[in-house]
PDB file of C-alpha atoms in Angstrom:
ATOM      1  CA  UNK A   1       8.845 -10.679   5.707  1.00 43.00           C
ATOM      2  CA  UNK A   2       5.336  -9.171   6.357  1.00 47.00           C
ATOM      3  CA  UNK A   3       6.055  -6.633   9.551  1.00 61.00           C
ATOM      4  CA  UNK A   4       2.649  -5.009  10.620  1.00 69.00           C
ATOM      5  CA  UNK A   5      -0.295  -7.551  11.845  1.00 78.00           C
ATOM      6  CA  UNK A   6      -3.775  -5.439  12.003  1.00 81.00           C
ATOM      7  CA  UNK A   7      -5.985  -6.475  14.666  1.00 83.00           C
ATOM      8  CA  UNK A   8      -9.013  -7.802  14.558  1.00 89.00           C
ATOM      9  CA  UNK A   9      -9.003  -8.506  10.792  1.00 90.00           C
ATOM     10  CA  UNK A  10     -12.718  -7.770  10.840  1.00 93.00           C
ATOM     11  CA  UNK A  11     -14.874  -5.064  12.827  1.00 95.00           C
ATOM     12  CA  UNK A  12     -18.254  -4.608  12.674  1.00 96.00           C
ATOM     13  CA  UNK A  13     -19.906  -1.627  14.267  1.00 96.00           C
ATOM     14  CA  UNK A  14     -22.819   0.316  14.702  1.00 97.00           C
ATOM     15  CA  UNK A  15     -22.658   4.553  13.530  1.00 97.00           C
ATOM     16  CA  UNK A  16     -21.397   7.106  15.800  1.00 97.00           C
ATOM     17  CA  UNK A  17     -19.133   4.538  17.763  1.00 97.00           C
ATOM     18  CA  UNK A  18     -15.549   4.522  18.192  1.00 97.00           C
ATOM     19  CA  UNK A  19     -13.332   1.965  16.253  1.00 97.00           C
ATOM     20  CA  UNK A  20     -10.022   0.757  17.593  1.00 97.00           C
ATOM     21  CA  UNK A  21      -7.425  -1.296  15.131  1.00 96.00           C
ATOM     22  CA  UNK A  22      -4.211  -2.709  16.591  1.00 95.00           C
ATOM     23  CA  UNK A  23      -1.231  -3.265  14.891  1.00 94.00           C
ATOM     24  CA  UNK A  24       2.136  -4.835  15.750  1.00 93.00           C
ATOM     25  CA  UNK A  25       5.453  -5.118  14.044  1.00 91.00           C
ATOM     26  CA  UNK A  26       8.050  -6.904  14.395  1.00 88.00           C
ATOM     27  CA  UNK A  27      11.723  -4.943  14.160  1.00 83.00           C
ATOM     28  CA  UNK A  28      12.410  -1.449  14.326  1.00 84.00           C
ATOM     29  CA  UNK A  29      10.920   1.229  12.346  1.00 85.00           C
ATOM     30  CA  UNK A  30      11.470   4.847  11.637  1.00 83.00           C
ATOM     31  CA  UNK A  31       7.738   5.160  11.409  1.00 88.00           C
ATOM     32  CA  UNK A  32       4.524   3.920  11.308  1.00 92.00           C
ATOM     33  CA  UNK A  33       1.743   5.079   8.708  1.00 93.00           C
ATOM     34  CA  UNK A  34      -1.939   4.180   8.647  1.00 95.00           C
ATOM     35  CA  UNK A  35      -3.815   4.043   5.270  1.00 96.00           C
ATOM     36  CA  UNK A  36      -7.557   3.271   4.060  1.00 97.00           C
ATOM     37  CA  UNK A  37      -8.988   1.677   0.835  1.00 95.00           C
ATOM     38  CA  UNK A  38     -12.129   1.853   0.141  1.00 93.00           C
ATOM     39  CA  UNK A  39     -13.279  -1.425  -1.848  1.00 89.00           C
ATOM     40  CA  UNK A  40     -12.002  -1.997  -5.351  1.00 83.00           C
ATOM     41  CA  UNK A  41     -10.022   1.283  -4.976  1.00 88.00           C
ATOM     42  CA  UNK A  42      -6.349   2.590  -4.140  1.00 90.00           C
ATOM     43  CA  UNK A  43      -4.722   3.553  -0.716  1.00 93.00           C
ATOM     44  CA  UNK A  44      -5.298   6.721   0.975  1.00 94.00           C
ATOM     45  CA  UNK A  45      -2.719   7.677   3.669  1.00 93.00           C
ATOM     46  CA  UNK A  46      -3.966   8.841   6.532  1.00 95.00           C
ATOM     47  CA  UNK A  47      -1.545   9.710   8.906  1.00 94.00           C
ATOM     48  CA  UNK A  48       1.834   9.041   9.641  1.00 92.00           C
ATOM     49  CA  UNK A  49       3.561   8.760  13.101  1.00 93.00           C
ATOM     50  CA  UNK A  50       7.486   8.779  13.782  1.00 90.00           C
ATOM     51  CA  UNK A  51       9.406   6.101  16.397  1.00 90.00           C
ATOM     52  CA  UNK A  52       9.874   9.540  18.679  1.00 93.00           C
ATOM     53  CA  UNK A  53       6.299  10.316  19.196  1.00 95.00           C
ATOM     54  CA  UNK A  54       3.602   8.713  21.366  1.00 97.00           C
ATOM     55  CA  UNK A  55       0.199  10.175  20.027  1.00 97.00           C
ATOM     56  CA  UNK A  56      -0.863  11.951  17.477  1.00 96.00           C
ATOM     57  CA  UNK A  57      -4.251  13.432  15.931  1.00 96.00           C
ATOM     58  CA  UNK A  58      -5.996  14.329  12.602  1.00 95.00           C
ATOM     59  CA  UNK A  59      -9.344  15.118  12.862  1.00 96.00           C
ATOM     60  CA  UNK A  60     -11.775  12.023  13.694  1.00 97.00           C
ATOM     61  CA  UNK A  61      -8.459   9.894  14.072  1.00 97.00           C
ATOM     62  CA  UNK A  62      -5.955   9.471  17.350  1.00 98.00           C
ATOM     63  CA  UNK A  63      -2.661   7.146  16.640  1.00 98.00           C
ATOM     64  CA  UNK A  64      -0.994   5.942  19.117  1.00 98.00           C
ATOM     65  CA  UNK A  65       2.704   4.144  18.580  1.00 97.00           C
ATOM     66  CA  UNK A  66       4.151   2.221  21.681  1.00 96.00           C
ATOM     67  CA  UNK A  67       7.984   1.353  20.580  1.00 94.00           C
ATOM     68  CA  UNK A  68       8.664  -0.561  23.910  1.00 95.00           C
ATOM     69  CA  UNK A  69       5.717  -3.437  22.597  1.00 95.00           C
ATOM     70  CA  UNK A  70       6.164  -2.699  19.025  1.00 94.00           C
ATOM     71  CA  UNK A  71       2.732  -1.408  18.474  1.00 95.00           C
ATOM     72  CA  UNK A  72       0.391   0.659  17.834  1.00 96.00           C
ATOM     73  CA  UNK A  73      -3.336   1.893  17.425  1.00 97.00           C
ATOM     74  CA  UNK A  74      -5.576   3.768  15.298  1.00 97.00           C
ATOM     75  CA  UNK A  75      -9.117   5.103  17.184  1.00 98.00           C
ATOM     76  CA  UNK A  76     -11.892   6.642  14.721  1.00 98.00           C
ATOM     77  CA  UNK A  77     -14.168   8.377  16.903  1.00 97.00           C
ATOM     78  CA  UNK A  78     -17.703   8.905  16.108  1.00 97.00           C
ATOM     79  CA  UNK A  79     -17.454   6.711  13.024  1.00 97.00           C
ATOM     80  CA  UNK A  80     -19.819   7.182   9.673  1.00 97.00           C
ATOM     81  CA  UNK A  81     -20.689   4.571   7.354  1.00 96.00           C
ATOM     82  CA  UNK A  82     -18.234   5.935   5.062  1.00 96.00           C
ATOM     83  CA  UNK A  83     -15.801   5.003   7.255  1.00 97.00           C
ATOM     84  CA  UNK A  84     -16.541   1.281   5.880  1.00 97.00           C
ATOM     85  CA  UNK A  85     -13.258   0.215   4.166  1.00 97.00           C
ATOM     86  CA  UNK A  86     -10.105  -1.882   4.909  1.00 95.00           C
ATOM     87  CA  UNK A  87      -7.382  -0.242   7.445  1.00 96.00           C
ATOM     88  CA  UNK A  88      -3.580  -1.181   7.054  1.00 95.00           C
ATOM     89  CA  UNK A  89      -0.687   0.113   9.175  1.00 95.00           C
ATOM     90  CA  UNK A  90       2.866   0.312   7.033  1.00 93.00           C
ATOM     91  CA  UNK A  91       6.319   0.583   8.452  1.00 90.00           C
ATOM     92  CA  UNK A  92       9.337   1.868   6.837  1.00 84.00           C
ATOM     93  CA  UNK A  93      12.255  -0.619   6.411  1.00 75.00           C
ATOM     94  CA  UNK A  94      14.531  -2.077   3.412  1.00 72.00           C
ATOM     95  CA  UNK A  95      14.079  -5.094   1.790  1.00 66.00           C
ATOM     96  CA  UNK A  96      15.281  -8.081   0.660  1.00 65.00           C
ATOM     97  CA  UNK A  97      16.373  -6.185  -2.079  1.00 65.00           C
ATOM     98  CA  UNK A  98      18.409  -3.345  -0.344  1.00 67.00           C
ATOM     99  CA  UNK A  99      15.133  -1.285  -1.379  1.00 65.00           C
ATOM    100  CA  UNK A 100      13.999   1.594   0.979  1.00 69.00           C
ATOM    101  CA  UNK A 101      10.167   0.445   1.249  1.00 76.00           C
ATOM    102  CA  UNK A 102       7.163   0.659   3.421  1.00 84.00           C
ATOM    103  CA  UNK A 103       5.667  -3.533   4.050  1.00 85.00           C
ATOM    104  CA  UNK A 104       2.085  -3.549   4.537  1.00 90.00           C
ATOM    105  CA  UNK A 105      -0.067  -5.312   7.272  1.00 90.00           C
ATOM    106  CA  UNK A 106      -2.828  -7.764   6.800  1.00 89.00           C
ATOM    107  CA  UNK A 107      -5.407  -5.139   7.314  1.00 92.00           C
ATOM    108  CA  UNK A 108      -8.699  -4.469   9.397  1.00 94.00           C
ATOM    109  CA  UNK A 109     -11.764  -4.380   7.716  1.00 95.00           C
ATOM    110  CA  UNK A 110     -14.334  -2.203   9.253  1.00 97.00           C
ATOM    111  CA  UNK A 111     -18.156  -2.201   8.561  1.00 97.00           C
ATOM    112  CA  UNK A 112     -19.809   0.902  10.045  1.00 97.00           C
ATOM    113  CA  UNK A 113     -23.238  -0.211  10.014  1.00 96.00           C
ATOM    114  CA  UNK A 114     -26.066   2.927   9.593  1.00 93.00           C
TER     115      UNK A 114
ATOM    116  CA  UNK B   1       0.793  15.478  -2.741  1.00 79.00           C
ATOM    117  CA  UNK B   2       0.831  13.503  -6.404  1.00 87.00           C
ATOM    118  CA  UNK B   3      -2.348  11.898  -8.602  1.00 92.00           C
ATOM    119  CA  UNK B   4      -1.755   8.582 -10.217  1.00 95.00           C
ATOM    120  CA  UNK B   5      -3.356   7.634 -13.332  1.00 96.00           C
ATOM    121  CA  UNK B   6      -3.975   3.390 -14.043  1.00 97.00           C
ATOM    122  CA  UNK B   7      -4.949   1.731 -17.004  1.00 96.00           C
ATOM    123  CA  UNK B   8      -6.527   0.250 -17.120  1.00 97.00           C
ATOM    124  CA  UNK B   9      -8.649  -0.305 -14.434  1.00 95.00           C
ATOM    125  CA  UNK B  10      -9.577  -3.899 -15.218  1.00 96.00           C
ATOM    126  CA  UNK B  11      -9.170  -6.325 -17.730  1.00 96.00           C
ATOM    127  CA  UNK B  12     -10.066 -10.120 -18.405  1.00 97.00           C
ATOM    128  CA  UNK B  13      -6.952 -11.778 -19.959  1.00 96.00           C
ATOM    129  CA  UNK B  14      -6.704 -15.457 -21.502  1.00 97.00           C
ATOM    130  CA  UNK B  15      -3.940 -17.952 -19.776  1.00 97.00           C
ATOM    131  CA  UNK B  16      -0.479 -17.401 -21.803  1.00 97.00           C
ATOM    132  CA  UNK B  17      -0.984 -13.777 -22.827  1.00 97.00           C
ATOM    133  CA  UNK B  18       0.986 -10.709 -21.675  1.00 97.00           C
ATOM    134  CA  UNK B  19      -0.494  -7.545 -20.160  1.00 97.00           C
ATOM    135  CA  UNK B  20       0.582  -4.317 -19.737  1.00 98.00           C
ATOM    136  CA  UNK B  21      -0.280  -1.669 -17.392  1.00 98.00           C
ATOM    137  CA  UNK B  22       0.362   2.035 -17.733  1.00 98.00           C
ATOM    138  CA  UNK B  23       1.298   4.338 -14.868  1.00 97.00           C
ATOM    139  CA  UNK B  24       1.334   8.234 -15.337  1.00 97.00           C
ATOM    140  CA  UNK B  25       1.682  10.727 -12.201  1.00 95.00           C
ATOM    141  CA  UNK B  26       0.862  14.639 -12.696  1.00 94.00           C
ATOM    142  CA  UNK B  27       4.362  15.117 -11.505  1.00 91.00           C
ATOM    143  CA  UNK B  28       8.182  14.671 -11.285  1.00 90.00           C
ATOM    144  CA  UNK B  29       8.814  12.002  -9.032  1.00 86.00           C
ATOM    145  CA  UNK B  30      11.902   9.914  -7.924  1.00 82.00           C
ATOM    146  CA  UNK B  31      10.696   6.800  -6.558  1.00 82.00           C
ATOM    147  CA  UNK B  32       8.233   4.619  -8.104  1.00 89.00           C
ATOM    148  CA  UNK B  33       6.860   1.361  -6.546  1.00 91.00           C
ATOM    149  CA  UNK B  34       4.440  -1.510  -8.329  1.00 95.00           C
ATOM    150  CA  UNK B  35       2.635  -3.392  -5.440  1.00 95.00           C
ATOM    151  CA  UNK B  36       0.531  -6.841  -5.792  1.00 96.00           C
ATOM    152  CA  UNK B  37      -2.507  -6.994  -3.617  1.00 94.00           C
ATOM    153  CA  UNK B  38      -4.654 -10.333  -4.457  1.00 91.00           C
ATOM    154  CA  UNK B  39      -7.918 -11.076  -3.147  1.00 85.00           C
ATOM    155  CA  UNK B  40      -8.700 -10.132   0.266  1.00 83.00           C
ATOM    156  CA  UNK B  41      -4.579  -9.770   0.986  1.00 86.00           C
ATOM    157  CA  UNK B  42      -2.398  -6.533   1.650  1.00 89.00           C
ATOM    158  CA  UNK B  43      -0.289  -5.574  -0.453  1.00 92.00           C
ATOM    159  CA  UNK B  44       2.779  -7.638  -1.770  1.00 92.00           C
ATOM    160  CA  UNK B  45       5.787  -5.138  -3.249  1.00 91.00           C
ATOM    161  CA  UNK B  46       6.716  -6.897  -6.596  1.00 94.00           C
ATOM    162  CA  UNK B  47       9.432  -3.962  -7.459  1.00 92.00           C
ATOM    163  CA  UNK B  48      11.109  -0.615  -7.128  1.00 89.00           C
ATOM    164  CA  UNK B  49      11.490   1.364 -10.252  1.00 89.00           C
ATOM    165  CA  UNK B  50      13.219   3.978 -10.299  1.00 80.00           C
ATOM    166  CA  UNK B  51      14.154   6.467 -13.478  1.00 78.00           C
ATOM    167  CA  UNK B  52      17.289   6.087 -14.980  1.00 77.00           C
ATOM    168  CA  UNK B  53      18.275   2.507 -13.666  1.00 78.00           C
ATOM    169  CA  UNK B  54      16.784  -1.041 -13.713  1.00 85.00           C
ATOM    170  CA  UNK B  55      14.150  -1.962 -11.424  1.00 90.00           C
ATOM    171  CA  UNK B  56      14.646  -3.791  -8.618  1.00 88.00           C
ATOM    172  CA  UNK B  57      12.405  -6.810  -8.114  1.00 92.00           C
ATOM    173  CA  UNK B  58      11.671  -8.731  -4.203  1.00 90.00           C
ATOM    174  CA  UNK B  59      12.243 -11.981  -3.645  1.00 89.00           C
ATOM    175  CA  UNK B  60       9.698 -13.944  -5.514  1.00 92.00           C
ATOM    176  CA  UNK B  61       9.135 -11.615  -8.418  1.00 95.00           C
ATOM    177  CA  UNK B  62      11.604 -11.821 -11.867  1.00 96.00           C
ATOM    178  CA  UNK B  63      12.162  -9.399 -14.610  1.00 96.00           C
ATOM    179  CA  UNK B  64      10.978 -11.994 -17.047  1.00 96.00           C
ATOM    180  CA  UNK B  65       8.035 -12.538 -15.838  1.00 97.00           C
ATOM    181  CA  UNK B  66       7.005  -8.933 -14.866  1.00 97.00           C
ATOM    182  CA  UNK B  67       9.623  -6.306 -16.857  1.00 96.00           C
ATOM    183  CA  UNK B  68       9.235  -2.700 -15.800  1.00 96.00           C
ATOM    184  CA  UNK B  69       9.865   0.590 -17.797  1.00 93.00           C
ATOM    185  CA  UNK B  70      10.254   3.808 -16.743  1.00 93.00           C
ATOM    186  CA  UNK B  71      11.870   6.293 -19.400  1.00 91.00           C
ATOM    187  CA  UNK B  72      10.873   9.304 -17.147  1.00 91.00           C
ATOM    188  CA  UNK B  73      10.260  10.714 -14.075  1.00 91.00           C
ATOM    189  CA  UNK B  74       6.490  10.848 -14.940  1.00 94.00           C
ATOM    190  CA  UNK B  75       5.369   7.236 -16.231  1.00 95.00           C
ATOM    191  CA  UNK B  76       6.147   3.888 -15.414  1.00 95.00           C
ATOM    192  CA  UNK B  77       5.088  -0.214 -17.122  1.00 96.00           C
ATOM    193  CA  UNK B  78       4.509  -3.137 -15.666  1.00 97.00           C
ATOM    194  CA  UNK B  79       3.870  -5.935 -17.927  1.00 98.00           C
ATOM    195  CA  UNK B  80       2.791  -9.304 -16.461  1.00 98.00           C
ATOM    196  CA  UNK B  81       3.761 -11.957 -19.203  1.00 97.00           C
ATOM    197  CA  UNK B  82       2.597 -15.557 -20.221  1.00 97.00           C
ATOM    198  CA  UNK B  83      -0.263 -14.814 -17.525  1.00 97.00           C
ATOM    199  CA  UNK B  84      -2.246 -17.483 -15.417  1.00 96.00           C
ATOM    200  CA  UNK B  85      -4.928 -17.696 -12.966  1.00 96.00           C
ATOM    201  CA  UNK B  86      -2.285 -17.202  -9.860  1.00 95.00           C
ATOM    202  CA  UNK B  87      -1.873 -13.669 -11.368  1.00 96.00           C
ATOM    203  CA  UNK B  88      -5.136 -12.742 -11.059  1.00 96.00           C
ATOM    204  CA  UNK B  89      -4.739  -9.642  -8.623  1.00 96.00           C
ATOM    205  CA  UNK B  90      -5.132  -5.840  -8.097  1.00 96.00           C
ATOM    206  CA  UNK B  91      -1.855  -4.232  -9.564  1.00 97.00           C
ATOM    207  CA  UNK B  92      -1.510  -1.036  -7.771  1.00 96.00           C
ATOM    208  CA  UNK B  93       1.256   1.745  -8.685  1.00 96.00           C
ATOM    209  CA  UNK B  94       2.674   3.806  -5.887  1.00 93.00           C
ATOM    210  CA  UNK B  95       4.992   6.625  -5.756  1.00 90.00           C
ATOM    211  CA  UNK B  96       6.635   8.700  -3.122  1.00 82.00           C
ATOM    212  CA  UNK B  97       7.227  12.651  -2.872  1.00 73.00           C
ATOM    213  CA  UNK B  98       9.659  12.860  -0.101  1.00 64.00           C
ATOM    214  CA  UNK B  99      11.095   9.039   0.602  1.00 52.00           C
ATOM    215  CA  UNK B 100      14.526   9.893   0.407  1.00 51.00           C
ATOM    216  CA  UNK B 101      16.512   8.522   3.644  1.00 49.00           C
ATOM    217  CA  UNK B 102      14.988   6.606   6.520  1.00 42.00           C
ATOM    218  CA  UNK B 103      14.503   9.898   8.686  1.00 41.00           C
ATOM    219  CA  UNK B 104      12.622  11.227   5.992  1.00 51.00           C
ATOM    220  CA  UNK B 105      10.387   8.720   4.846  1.00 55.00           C
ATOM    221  CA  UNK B 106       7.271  10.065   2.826  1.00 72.00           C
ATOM    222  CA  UNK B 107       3.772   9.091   2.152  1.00 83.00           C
ATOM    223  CA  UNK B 108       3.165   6.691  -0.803  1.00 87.00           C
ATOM    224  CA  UNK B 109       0.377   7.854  -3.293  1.00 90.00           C
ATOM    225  CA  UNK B 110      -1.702   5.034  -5.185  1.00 93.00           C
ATOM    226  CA  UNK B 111      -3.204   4.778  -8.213  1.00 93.00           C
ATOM    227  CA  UNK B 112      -6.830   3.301  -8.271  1.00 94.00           C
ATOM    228  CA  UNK B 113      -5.437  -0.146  -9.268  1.00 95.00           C
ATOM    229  CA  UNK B 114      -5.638  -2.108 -12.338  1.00 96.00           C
ATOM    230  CA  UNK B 115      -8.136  -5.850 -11.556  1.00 95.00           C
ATOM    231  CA  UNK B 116      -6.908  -8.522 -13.432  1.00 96.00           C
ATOM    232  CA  UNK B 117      -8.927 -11.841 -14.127  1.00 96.00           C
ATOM    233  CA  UNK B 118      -6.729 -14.826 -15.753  1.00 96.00           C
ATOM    234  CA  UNK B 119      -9.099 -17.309 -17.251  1.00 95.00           C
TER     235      UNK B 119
END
């Protein structure tokens, strides 16, 4: 079953403000990992946060990961229009299968608007 | 880090026929994975393949209908057979460097996806 739900599914904002996604899963996870398409294209991963950390940074981008509510939250600050693209959150977990495997979210689409 | 090579990138295919698409990384790696993604969705694993034993498919997703190869540790197939327009999707091969155990999961790399149009 589908574990991370991005919220909102859409975001629409104007350049050089912050962005804020949500996600929330559902059972427990080893990790959490945050990855970007751009339209028509592959993933990119963007940063990955284990079930023993709280926070963590790369550049533009602050994760947070609350275990206790099952959630957490990516923050672009001072976003650029090529920040436009589709967000998803991923956590590790086997499935149905017995496979080792990392179940997507719906995704957030953001529009950074110039 | 790894770089995934597609093909092809897109394709228009007539109801019935098969399709094949061809996944080649730049280097060795363990784990392969062949995720769905149609139209506005996230992403949907269809299988795990991994070298040297049969691919294992999710719930939903048969060996008949989409058989898998991978004869090395560099290159992978997915074929989807006797197609129609519910397959119309973005095929997207993924592998992983370092997903070995649960403490030591790794970062999945993508190819640029291969757009299919059933008509």
């Amino acid at each position: 079953s589908q574990q991370g739900e991005e919220d909102p599914q859409a975001l629409s904002i104007q350049e050089g403000e912050n962005a804020t996604m949500n996600c929330s899963y559902k059972t427990s996870i080893n990790n959490l990992q945050w990855y970007r398409q751009n339209s028509g294209r592959g993933l990119v991963h963007l940063i990955l946060i284990r079930s023993n950390e709280r926070e963590k940074h790369s550049g533009r981008l602050r994760v947070t990961l609350d275990t206790s509510k099952k959630s957490s939250s990516l923050l672009i600050t001072a976003s650029r229009a090529a920040d436009t693209a589709s967000y998803f959150c991923a956590t590790d977990g086997y499935s149905g299968a017995g496979s080792y495997q990392l179940t997507f979210g719906k995704g957030t689409k953001l529009s950074v608007i110039p | 880090s790894a770089v995934i090579s597609q093909k092809p990138s897109r394709d228009i295919c007539q109801r019935g026929t098969s399709l094949t698409i061809q996944c080649q990384v730049d280097s060795q790696v363990t784990m392969m994975f062949w995720y769905r993604q149609q139209p506005g969705q996230s992403l949907t694993l269809i299988a795990t393949a991994n070298q040297g034993s049969e691919a294992t498919y999710e719930s939903g997703f048969v060996i008949d209908k989409f058989p898998i190869s991978r004869p090395n540790l560099t290159f992978s197939t997915l074929t989807v057979s006797n197609m129609s327009p519910e397959d119309s999707s973005i095929y997207l091969c993924s592998v992983s460097t370092g997903m070995t155990s649960p403490a030591n999961t790794g970062e999945l790399f993508f190819g640029e996806g291969s757009r299919l149009t059933v008509l």
